[in-house]
Amino acid sequence: MSLTKEQILNHLRNTDPLNEIPFRPKGGETFLFQGGPSKLQDWRADGHRWINQGTVGLPRSNPKLKKKYFYIHTENGASKEFTKCVYHEPDHTDGPFLIQDCGNDDISQPLPHGNSKEDKPFIRSKPSSLDKW
C-alpha cells in the first residue's frame, strides 16, 4: 500500500519515532525512526540485504519530500518483490525517517557476503555499533 505525500508528512511531523530499528521487518510494516546523532544511519542495517535504486524528490520540482528506494538483494540480483522506501523532509537529512517495507518478505534470505569464500550468511552491523568498536 502506497502512502500519499500528506500521510507521509503527517507521520514525519506527528508520530513518535523509534530509536531502534526492528530486525528483519515484514512486508507491509511502516515505522518512523529517529536514531539521534550516533545512530543516524542505523536504519540501513535492518537484517535484510538491500540494493539502492536511487533517490527522488516528491514532487520532482520544489520537493516537499525525499524518497530513497531499495530492492531486495537475492541470489539472482535485485528483486521488486520486496522493497523498502525511506522518506524524509529535504531540510531534515538527519531524520526522522519514515520507513515502509512492501511486498513478500519471504524472498529475503540471508546470503554470504559478496567477497566471502564461505557459505556463512552475512548480516550488516549497525553503523553506531561500528563507531563504538
Short mmCIF file of N, CA, C and O in Angstrom, two decimals:
data_model
loop_
_atom_site.label_atom_id
_atom_site.label_comp_id
_atom_site.label_asym_id
_atom_site.label_seq_id
_atom_site.Cartn_x
_atom_site.Cartn_y
_atom_site.Cartn_z
N MET A 1 0.84 -1.18 0.00
CA MET A 1 0.00 0.00 0.00
C MET A 1 0.88 1.24 0.00
O MET A 1 1.77 1.39 0.83
N SER A 2 0.64 2.11 -0.93
CA SER A 2 1.43 3.33 -1.04
C SER A 2 0.79 4.45 -0.22
O SER A 2 -0.43 4.59 -0.19
N LEU A 3 1.62 5.21 0.44
CA LEU A 3 1.15 6.34 1.24
C LEU A 3 1.14 7.60 0.39
O LEU A 3 1.99 7.77 -0.48
N THR A 4 0.21 8.51 0.68
CA THR A 4 0.18 9.80 -0.01
C THR A 4 1.21 10.73 0.62
O THR A 4 1.67 10.50 1.75
N LYS A 5 1.56 11.80 -0.10
CA LYS A 5 2.51 12.78 0.45
C LYS A 5 2.00 13.37 1.76
O LYS A 5 2.77 13.57 2.71
N GLU A 6 0.69 13.61 1.83
CA GLU A 6 0.11 14.19 3.05
C GLU A 6 0.22 13.21 4.22
O GLU A 6 0.53 13.61 5.34
N GLN A 7 -0.04 11.92 3.96
CA GLN A 7 0.09 10.91 5.03
C GLN A 7 1.54 10.80 5.51
O GLN A 7 1.79 10.70 6.71
N ILE A 8 2.48 10.85 4.58
CA ILE A 8 3.90 10.75 4.94
C ILE A 8 4.30 11.95 5.79
O ILE A 8 4.92 11.79 6.84
N LEU A 9 3.94 13.15 5.35
CA LEU A 9 4.28 14.36 6.12
C LEU A 9 3.62 14.32 7.50
O LEU A 9 4.24 14.72 8.49
N ASN A 10 2.39 13.84 7.58
CA ASN A 10 1.71 13.73 8.87
C ASN A 10 2.47 12.79 9.80
O ASN A 10 2.67 13.10 10.98
N HIS A 11 2.90 11.64 9.29
CA HIS A 11 3.69 10.70 10.11
C HIS A 11 5.00 11.35 10.55
O HIS A 11 5.39 11.24 11.71
N LEU A 12 5.71 12.00 9.62
CA LEU A 12 7.01 12.60 9.94
C LEU A 12 6.89 13.66 11.02
O LEU A 12 7.78 13.83 11.85
N ARG A 13 5.79 14.38 11.02
CA ARG A 13 5.64 15.52 11.94
C ARG A 13 4.90 15.19 13.22
O ARG A 13 5.03 15.90 14.21
N ASN A 14 4.09 14.10 13.24
CA ASN A 14 3.20 13.88 14.38
C ASN A 14 3.30 12.51 15.03
O ASN A 14 2.54 12.22 15.94
N THR A 15 4.19 11.64 14.57
CA THR A 15 4.31 10.30 15.15
C THR A 15 5.56 10.24 16.01
O THR A 15 6.59 10.81 15.66
N ASP A 16 5.45 9.53 17.14
CA ASP A 16 6.63 9.34 17.99
C ASP A 16 7.56 8.34 17.32
O ASP A 16 7.15 7.21 17.02
N PRO A 17 8.83 8.73 17.09
CA PRO A 17 9.75 7.83 16.39
C PRO A 17 10.34 6.76 17.30
O PRO A 17 10.41 6.92 18.52
N LEU A 18 10.76 5.67 16.68
CA LEU A 18 11.54 4.63 17.37
C LEU A 18 12.99 5.06 17.37
O LEU A 18 13.44 5.76 16.46
N ASN A 19 13.76 4.62 18.37
CA ASN A 19 15.20 4.92 18.35
C ASN A 19 16.02 3.65 18.09
O ASN A 19 17.24 3.70 18.09
N GLU A 20 15.35 2.52 17.89
CA GLU A 20 15.99 1.27 17.49
C GLU A 20 15.24 0.73 16.29
O GLU A 20 14.02 0.74 16.26
N ILE A 21 15.97 0.23 15.34
CA ILE A 21 15.38 -0.30 14.11
C ILE A 21 14.90 -1.73 14.36
O ILE A 21 15.61 -2.50 15.00
N PRO A 22 13.71 -2.12 13.92
CA PRO A 22 13.29 -3.53 14.04
C PRO A 22 14.19 -4.42 13.18
O PRO A 22 14.62 -4.03 12.10
N PHE A 23 14.46 -5.63 13.65
CA PHE A 23 15.30 -6.56 12.90
C PHE A 23 14.43 -7.36 11.95
O PHE A 23 13.44 -7.96 12.34
N ARG A 24 14.81 -7.37 10.67
CA ARG A 24 14.12 -8.06 9.59
C ARG A 24 12.62 -7.77 9.58
O ARG A 24 11.79 -8.66 9.75
N PRO A 25 12.26 -6.49 9.39
CA PRO A 25 10.83 -6.14 9.36
C PRO A 25 10.10 -6.87 8.23
O PRO A 25 10.70 -7.21 7.21
N LYS A 26 8.83 -7.10 8.44
CA LYS A 26 7.99 -7.81 7.48
C LYS A 26 7.46 -6.86 6.41
O LYS A 26 7.40 -5.65 6.62
N GLY A 27 7.04 -7.42 5.29
CA GLY A 27 6.40 -6.64 4.24
C GLY A 27 5.11 -6.05 4.78
O GLY A 27 4.37 -6.71 5.51
N GLY A 28 4.85 -4.80 4.47
CA GLY A 28 3.65 -4.12 4.96
C GLY A 28 3.88 -3.31 6.22
O GLY A 28 3.01 -2.55 6.63
N GLU A 29 5.05 -3.43 6.85
CA GLU A 29 5.33 -2.65 8.06
C GLU A 29 5.81 -1.25 7.70
O GLU A 29 6.56 -1.06 6.75
N THR A 30 5.36 -0.29 8.48
CA THR A 30 5.78 1.11 8.34
C THR A 30 6.13 1.61 9.73
O THR A 30 5.38 1.38 10.68
N PHE A 31 7.26 2.30 9.86
CA PHE A 31 7.64 2.85 11.15
C PHE A 31 8.48 4.10 10.95
O PHE A 31 9.06 4.32 9.90
N LEU A 32 8.51 4.91 11.98
CA LEU A 32 9.27 6.15 11.99
C LEU A 32 10.51 5.94 12.85
O LEU A 32 10.42 5.43 13.96
N PHE A 33 11.67 6.31 12.32
CA PHE A 33 12.94 6.10 13.02
C PHE A 33 13.67 7.43 13.17
O PHE A 33 13.81 8.20 12.22
N GLN A 34 14.12 7.71 14.39
CA GLN A 34 14.97 8.86 14.69
C GLN A 34 16.02 8.37 15.66
O GLN A 34 15.75 8.17 16.83
N GLY A 35 17.21 8.13 15.17
CA GLY A 35 18.22 7.49 15.99
C GLY A 35 19.10 8.41 16.82
O GLY A 35 19.85 7.95 17.65
N GLY A 36 19.06 9.70 16.58
CA GLY A 36 19.96 10.59 17.29
C GLY A 36 21.31 10.67 16.59
O GLY A 36 21.57 9.94 15.63
N PRO A 37 22.19 11.55 17.06
CA PRO A 37 23.45 11.82 16.35
C PRO A 37 24.31 10.58 16.10
O PRO A 37 24.93 10.46 15.06
N SER A 38 24.35 9.64 17.03
CA SER A 38 25.24 8.49 16.86
C SER A 38 24.59 7.37 16.04
O SER A 38 25.27 6.43 15.64
N LYS A 39 23.29 7.47 15.77
CA LYS A 39 22.58 6.38 15.09
C LYS A 39 21.90 6.83 13.81
O LYS A 39 20.96 6.20 13.35
N LEU A 40 22.37 7.90 13.18
CA LEU A 40 21.69 8.46 12.02
C LEU A 40 21.49 7.45 10.90
O LEU A 40 20.45 7.46 10.24
N GLN A 41 22.45 6.60 10.65
CA GLN A 41 22.37 5.66 9.53
C GLN A 41 22.00 4.23 9.94
O GLN A 41 22.05 3.32 9.11
N ASP A 42 21.60 4.02 11.18
CA ASP A 42 21.26 2.66 11.64
C ASP A 42 20.07 2.07 10.90
O ASP A 42 19.91 0.86 10.85
N TRP A 43 19.22 2.91 10.31
CA TRP A 43 18.07 2.40 9.56
C TRP A 43 18.50 1.54 8.38
O TRP A 43 17.74 0.73 7.87
N ARG A 44 19.76 1.68 7.94
CA ARG A 44 20.26 0.90 6.80
C ARG A 44 20.55 -0.55 7.17
O ARG A 44 20.61 -1.41 6.30
N ALA A 45 20.73 -0.85 8.44
CA ALA A 45 21.10 -2.20 8.89
C ALA A 45 19.92 -2.85 9.60
O ALA A 45 19.88 -2.94 10.81
N ASP A 46 18.96 -3.34 8.81
CA ASP A 46 17.74 -3.93 9.39
C ASP A 46 17.70 -5.45 9.28
O ASP A 46 16.70 -6.07 9.59
N GLY A 47 18.79 -6.08 8.82
CA GLY A 47 18.84 -7.54 8.72
C GLY A 47 18.54 -8.06 7.33
O GLY A 47 18.74 -9.24 7.06
N HIS A 48 18.02 -7.21 6.45
CA HIS A 48 17.80 -7.59 5.06
C HIS A 48 18.96 -7.05 4.22
O HIS A 48 19.66 -6.13 4.63
N ARG A 49 19.16 -7.61 3.02
CA ARG A 49 20.17 -7.12 2.08
C ARG A 49 19.47 -6.32 1.00
O ARG A 49 18.68 -6.87 0.23
N TRP A 50 19.75 -5.02 0.93
CA TRP A 50 19.07 -4.11 0.01
C TRP A 50 20.03 -3.62 -1.07
O TRP A 50 21.22 -3.47 -0.82
N ILE A 51 19.47 -3.32 -2.24
CA ILE A 51 20.22 -2.68 -3.32
C ILE A 51 19.59 -1.32 -3.56
O ILE A 51 18.39 -1.22 -3.87
N ASN A 52 20.37 -0.26 -3.38
CA ASN A 52 19.88 1.11 -3.53
C ASN A 52 19.50 1.36 -4.98
O ASN A 52 20.29 1.14 -5.89
N GLN A 53 18.29 1.87 -5.19
CA GLN A 53 17.80 2.15 -6.53
C GLN A 53 17.70 3.65 -6.81
O GLN A 53 17.26 4.05 -7.87
N GLY A 54 18.09 4.47 -5.83
CA GLY A 54 18.13 5.90 -6.08
C GLY A 54 17.28 6.71 -5.12
O GLY A 54 16.64 6.19 -4.21
N THR A 55 17.29 8.03 -5.37
CA THR A 55 16.54 9.00 -4.57
C THR A 55 15.78 9.91 -5.52
O THR A 55 16.32 10.32 -6.55
N VAL A 56 14.55 10.21 -5.17
CA VAL A 56 13.74 11.14 -5.96
C VAL A 56 13.12 12.17 -5.03
O VAL A 56 12.92 11.90 -3.84
N GLY A 57 12.81 13.33 -5.58
CA GLY A 57 12.07 14.35 -4.86
C GLY A 57 10.59 14.20 -5.16
O GLY A 57 10.20 13.87 -6.27
N LEU A 58 9.76 14.45 -4.16
CA LEU A 58 8.31 14.39 -4.33
C LEU A 58 7.70 15.72 -3.93
O LEU A 58 7.77 16.08 -2.76
N PRO A 59 7.11 16.47 -4.82
CA PRO A 59 7.13 16.32 -6.27
C PRO A 59 8.54 16.62 -6.79
O PRO A 59 9.38 17.14 -6.07
N ARG A 60 8.76 16.32 -8.06
CA ARG A 60 10.11 16.47 -8.63
C ARG A 60 10.60 17.91 -8.63
O ARG A 60 11.76 18.16 -8.39
N SER A 61 9.71 18.86 -8.91
CA SER A 61 10.11 20.27 -8.83
C SER A 61 9.68 20.82 -7.48
O SER A 61 8.55 20.59 -7.04
N ASN A 62 10.59 21.50 -6.79
CA ASN A 62 10.35 22.03 -5.45
C ASN A 62 9.86 20.94 -4.50
O ASN A 62 8.74 21.01 -3.96
N PRO A 63 10.67 19.90 -4.25
CA PRO A 63 10.21 18.75 -3.46
C PRO A 63 9.93 19.09 -2.00
O PRO A 63 10.65 19.85 -1.37
N LYS A 64 8.86 18.48 -1.49
CA LYS A 64 8.50 18.56 -0.07
C LYS A 64 9.02 17.34 0.69
O LYS A 64 9.11 17.36 1.90
N LEU A 65 9.34 16.29 -0.07
CA LEU A 65 9.85 15.03 0.49
C LEU A 65 10.96 14.48 -0.38
O LEU A 65 10.99 14.72 -1.58
N LYS A 66 11.85 13.72 0.24
CA LYS A 66 12.84 12.92 -0.48
C LYS A 66 12.49 11.45 -0.23
O LYS A 66 12.14 11.07 0.89
N LYS A 67 12.57 10.66 -1.30
CA LYS A 67 12.28 9.23 -1.20
C LYS A 67 13.48 8.45 -1.70
O LYS A 67 13.91 8.62 -2.84
N LYS A 68 14.04 7.63 -0.83
CA LYS A 68 15.09 6.69 -1.21
C LYS A 68 14.40 5.34 -1.35
O LYS A 68 13.61 4.98 -0.49
N TYR A 69 14.70 4.61 -2.41
CA TYR A 69 14.05 3.32 -2.55
C TYR A 69 15.05 2.23 -2.87
O TYR A 69 16.08 2.46 -3.48
N PHE A 70 14.73 1.04 -2.36
CA PHE A 70 15.63 -0.10 -2.39
C PHE A 70 14.86 -1.34 -2.83
O PHE A 70 13.69 -1.50 -2.50
N TYR A 71 15.54 -2.23 -3.56
CA TYR A 71 15.01 -3.56 -3.90
C TYR A 71 15.80 -4.58 -3.09
O TYR A 71 16.98 -4.38 -2.80
N ILE A 72 15.14 -5.69 -2.78
CA ILE A 72 15.81 -6.74 -2.01
C ILE A 72 16.88 -7.42 -2.87
O ILE A 72 16.71 -7.58 -4.07
N HIS A 73 17.99 -7.78 -2.23
CA HIS A 73 19.07 -8.49 -2.92
C HIS A 73 18.81 -9.99 -2.77
O HIS A 73 18.65 -10.50 -1.66
N THR A 74 18.75 -10.68 -3.90
CA THR A 74 18.55 -12.13 -3.88
C THR A 74 19.74 -12.79 -4.57
O THR A 74 20.62 -12.10 -5.09
N GLU A 75 19.74 -14.11 -4.60
CA GLU A 75 20.81 -14.84 -5.30
C GLU A 75 20.88 -14.45 -6.77
O GLU A 75 21.94 -14.53 -7.39
N ASN A 76 19.76 -14.03 -7.33
CA ASN A 76 19.68 -13.68 -8.75
C ASN A 76 19.76 -12.18 -9.00
O ASN A 76 19.44 -11.72 -10.09
N GLY A 77 20.13 -11.39 -8.00
CA GLY A 77 20.21 -9.93 -8.15
C GLY A 77 19.04 -9.23 -7.47
O GLY A 77 18.39 -9.78 -6.59
N ALA A 78 18.76 -8.00 -7.91
CA ALA A 78 17.71 -7.20 -7.30
C ALA A 78 16.34 -7.73 -7.69
O ALA A 78 16.12 -8.16 -8.82
N SER A 79 15.39 -7.69 -6.74
CA SER A 79 14.03 -8.12 -7.00
C SER A 79 13.05 -7.08 -6.48
O SER A 79 13.19 -6.58 -5.36
N LYS A 80 12.04 -6.76 -7.29
CA LYS A 80 11.00 -5.82 -6.90
C LYS A 80 9.91 -6.47 -6.04
O LYS A 80 8.97 -5.81 -5.64
N GLU A 81 10.05 -7.76 -5.75
CA GLU A 81 9.03 -8.45 -4.96
C GLU A 81 8.99 -7.96 -3.51
O GLU A 81 7.97 -8.12 -2.84
N PHE A 82 10.11 -7.44 -3.01
CA PHE A 82 10.17 -6.90 -1.66
C PHE A 82 10.99 -5.62 -1.73
O PHE A 82 12.13 -5.63 -2.20
N THR A 83 10.38 -4.51 -1.34
CA THR A 83 11.03 -3.20 -1.48
C THR A 83 11.00 -2.44 -0.16
O THR A 83 10.20 -2.73 0.73
N LYS A 84 11.90 -1.47 -0.07
CA LYS A 84 11.94 -0.57 1.08
C LYS A 84 11.97 0.85 0.54
O LYS A 84 12.76 1.17 -0.35
N CYS A 85 11.10 1.71 1.09
CA CYS A 85 11.10 3.14 0.76
C CYS A 85 11.38 3.91 2.05
O CYS A 85 10.81 3.60 3.10
N VAL A 86 12.28 4.89 1.97
CA VAL A 86 12.65 5.70 3.12
C VAL A 86 12.36 7.15 2.76
O VAL A 86 12.90 7.67 1.78
N TYR A 87 11.52 7.80 3.54
CA TYR A 87 11.10 9.18 3.28
C TYR A 87 11.64 10.10 4.35
O TYR A 87 11.69 9.74 5.53
N HIS A 88 12.02 11.32 3.94
CA HIS A 88 12.37 12.35 4.90
C HIS A 88 12.17 13.71 4.23
O HIS A 88 12.09 13.81 3.01
N GLU A 89 12.07 14.74 5.05
CA GLU A 89 11.95 16.10 4.50
C GLU A 89 13.33 16.55 4.03
O GLU A 89 14.33 16.24 4.67
N PRO A 90 13.41 17.26 2.89
CA PRO A 90 14.71 17.62 2.31
C PRO A 90 15.63 18.39 3.26
O PRO A 90 16.84 18.20 3.23
N ASP A 91 15.07 19.23 4.11
CA ASP A 91 15.91 20.02 5.02
C ASP A 91 16.15 19.30 6.35
O ASP A 91 16.72 19.86 7.26
N HIS A 92 15.71 18.04 6.46
CA HIS A 92 15.94 17.23 7.66
C HIS A 92 16.70 15.95 7.27
O HIS A 92 16.18 14.84 7.38
N THR A 93 17.94 16.11 6.83
CA THR A 93 18.72 14.95 6.37
C THR A 93 19.14 14.03 7.52
O THR A 93 19.59 12.92 7.28
N ASP A 94 18.97 14.49 8.76
CA ASP A 94 19.31 13.65 9.91
C ASP A 94 18.06 13.02 10.53
O ASP A 94 18.10 12.53 11.64
N GLY A 95 16.96 13.04 9.81
CA GLY A 95 15.74 12.39 10.26
C GLY A 95 14.74 13.36 10.83
O GLY A 95 15.00 14.54 10.87
N PRO A 96 13.61 12.85 11.21
CA PRO A 96 13.22 11.45 11.25
C PRO A 96 13.02 10.87 9.86
O PRO A 96 12.81 11.59 8.89
N PHE A 97 13.07 9.53 9.79
CA PHE A 97 12.90 8.79 8.55
C PHE A 97 11.67 7.90 8.66
O PHE A 97 11.56 7.13 9.62
N LEU A 98 10.77 8.02 7.71
CA LEU A 98 9.63 7.12 7.64
C LEU A 98 10.03 5.96 6.73
O LEU A 98 10.38 6.18 5.57
N ILE A 99 10.00 4.75 7.26
CA ILE A 99 10.46 3.57 6.53
C ILE A 99 9.27 2.66 6.28
O ILE A 99 8.55 2.31 7.22
N GLN A 100 9.10 2.29 5.01
CA GLN A 100 7.99 1.44 4.61
C GLN A 100 8.54 0.25 3.84
O GLN A 100 9.20 0.42 2.82
N ASP A 101 8.29 -0.95 4.35
CA ASP A 101 8.67 -2.20 3.67
C ASP A 101 7.42 -2.75 3.00
O ASP A 101 6.38 -2.86 3.64
N CYS A 102 7.52 -3.08 1.72
CA CYS A 102 6.37 -3.55 0.95
C CYS A 102 6.70 -4.84 0.22
O CYS A 102 7.81 -5.01 -0.27
N GLY A 103 5.71 -5.72 0.13
CA GLY A 103 5.86 -6.92 -0.68
C GLY A 103 6.06 -8.18 0.14
O GLY A 103 5.79 -8.23 1.34
N ASN A 104 6.60 -9.19 -0.53
CA ASN A 104 6.78 -10.52 0.04
C ASN A 104 8.14 -10.63 0.72
O ASN A 104 9.16 -10.82 0.07
N ASP A 105 8.16 -10.55 2.06
CA ASP A 105 9.42 -10.61 2.79
C ASP A 105 10.01 -12.01 2.81
O ASP A 105 11.19 -12.18 3.16
N ASP A 106 9.26 -13.03 2.41
CA ASP A 106 9.79 -14.40 2.36
C ASP A 106 10.91 -14.53 1.34
O ASP A 106 11.73 -15.44 1.43
N ILE A 107 10.97 -13.63 0.38
CA ILE A 107 12.00 -13.68 -0.65
C ILE A 107 13.38 -13.28 -0.09
O ILE A 107 14.40 -13.61 -0.64
N SER A 108 13.39 -12.58 1.05
CA SER A 108 14.63 -12.15 1.67
C SER A 108 15.26 -13.32 2.43
O SER A 108 14.71 -13.79 3.42
N GLN A 109 16.40 -13.77 1.96
CA GLN A 109 17.12 -14.88 2.59
C GLN A 109 18.53 -14.40 2.94
O GLN A 109 19.14 -13.68 2.17
N PRO A 110 19.05 -14.81 4.11
CA PRO A 110 20.43 -14.46 4.44
C PRO A 110 21.40 -15.08 3.42
O PRO A 110 21.33 -16.27 3.14
N LEU A 111 22.25 -14.25 2.86
CA LEU A 111 23.22 -14.68 1.86
C LEU A 111 24.63 -14.39 2.36
O LEU A 111 24.82 -13.49 3.18
N PRO A 112 25.64 -15.10 1.86
CA PRO A 112 27.02 -14.76 2.22
C PRO A 112 27.41 -13.41 1.62
O PRO A 112 26.80 -12.93 0.65
N HIS A 113 28.42 -12.80 2.21
CA HIS A 113 28.95 -11.56 1.67
C HIS A 113 29.47 -11.81 0.26
O HIS A 113 29.91 -12.92 -0.06
N GLY A 114 29.42 -10.82 -0.60
CA GLY A 114 29.84 -10.99 -1.99
C GLY A 114 31.28 -11.42 -2.16
O GLY A 114 31.63 -12.07 -3.14
N ASN A 115 32.16 -11.10 -1.21
CA ASN A 115 33.57 -11.47 -1.30
C ASN A 115 33.92 -12.72 -0.52
O ASN A 115 35.08 -13.12 -0.49
N SER A 116 32.95 -13.33 0.12
CA SER A 116 33.21 -14.46 1.01
C SER A 116 33.47 -15.75 0.23
O SER A 116 32.85 -16.04 -0.78
N LYS A 117 34.39 -16.53 0.74
CA LYS A 117 34.67 -17.85 0.19
C LYS A 117 33.83 -18.92 0.92
O LYS A 117 33.76 -20.05 0.49
N GLU A 118 33.23 -18.52 2.04
CA GLU A 118 32.41 -19.43 2.84
C GLU A 118 30.93 -19.21 2.51
O GLU A 118 30.56 -18.21 1.93
N ASP A 119 30.10 -20.16 2.93
CA ASP A 119 28.67 -20.07 2.69
C ASP A 119 27.93 -19.54 3.92
O ASP A 119 26.76 -19.81 4.12
N LYS A 120 28.65 -18.81 4.77
CA LYS A 120 28.09 -18.28 6.02
C LYS A 120 27.30 -16.99 5.72
O LYS A 120 27.81 -16.10 5.05
N PRO A 121 26.05 -16.88 6.22
CA PRO A 121 25.25 -15.67 5.97
C PRO A 121 25.91 -14.41 6.53
O PRO A 121 26.52 -14.44 7.60
N PHE A 122 25.79 -13.32 5.79
CA PHE A 122 26.33 -12.03 6.20
C PHE A 122 25.19 -11.14 6.66
O PHE A 122 24.19 -11.00 5.98
N ILE A 123 25.34 -10.56 7.85
CA ILE A 123 24.38 -9.58 8.36
C ILE A 123 25.16 -8.33 8.71
O ILE A 123 26.12 -8.37 9.49
N ARG A 124 24.76 -7.22 8.11
CA ARG A 124 25.44 -5.96 8.29
C ARG A 124 25.32 -5.47 9.73
O ARG A 124 24.25 -5.54 10.34
N SER A 125 26.42 -4.95 10.28
CA SER A 125 26.40 -4.35 11.60
C SER A 125 25.87 -2.93 11.50
O SER A 125 26.04 -2.25 10.49
N LYS A 126 25.22 -2.48 12.57
CA LYS A 126 24.73 -1.11 12.59
C LYS A 126 25.91 -0.15 12.61
O LYS A 126 26.91 -0.39 13.31
N PRO A 127 25.84 0.95 11.86
CA PRO A 127 26.93 1.93 11.87
C PRO A 127 27.27 2.44 13.27
O PRO A 127 28.44 2.66 13.58
N SER A 128 26.28 2.58 14.16
CA SER A 128 26.57 3.05 15.51
C SER A 128 27.39 2.01 16.28
O SER A 128 28.22 2.37 17.12
N SER A 129 27.16 0.73 16.02
CA SER A 129 27.96 -0.32 16.66
C SER A 129 29.40 -0.27 16.19
O SER A 129 30.32 -0.45 16.99
N LEU A 130 29.59 -0.04 14.90
CA LEU A 130 30.95 0.06 14.36
C LEU A 130 31.69 1.24 14.99
O LEU A 130 32.89 1.14 15.29
N ASP A 131 30.98 2.36 15.21
CA ASP A 131 31.61 3.52 15.84
C ASP A 131 32.05 3.22 17.26
O ASP A 131 33.09 3.67 17.72
N LYS A 132 31.24 2.43 18.00
CA LYS A 132 31.58 2.06 19.37
C LYS A 132 32.82 1.18 19.43
O LYS A 132 33.62 1.27 20.34
N TRP A 133 32.96 0.27 18.45
CA TRP A 133 34.07 -0.67 18.45
C TRP A 133 35.34 0.05 18.14
O TRP A 133 36.40 -0.20 18.54
#
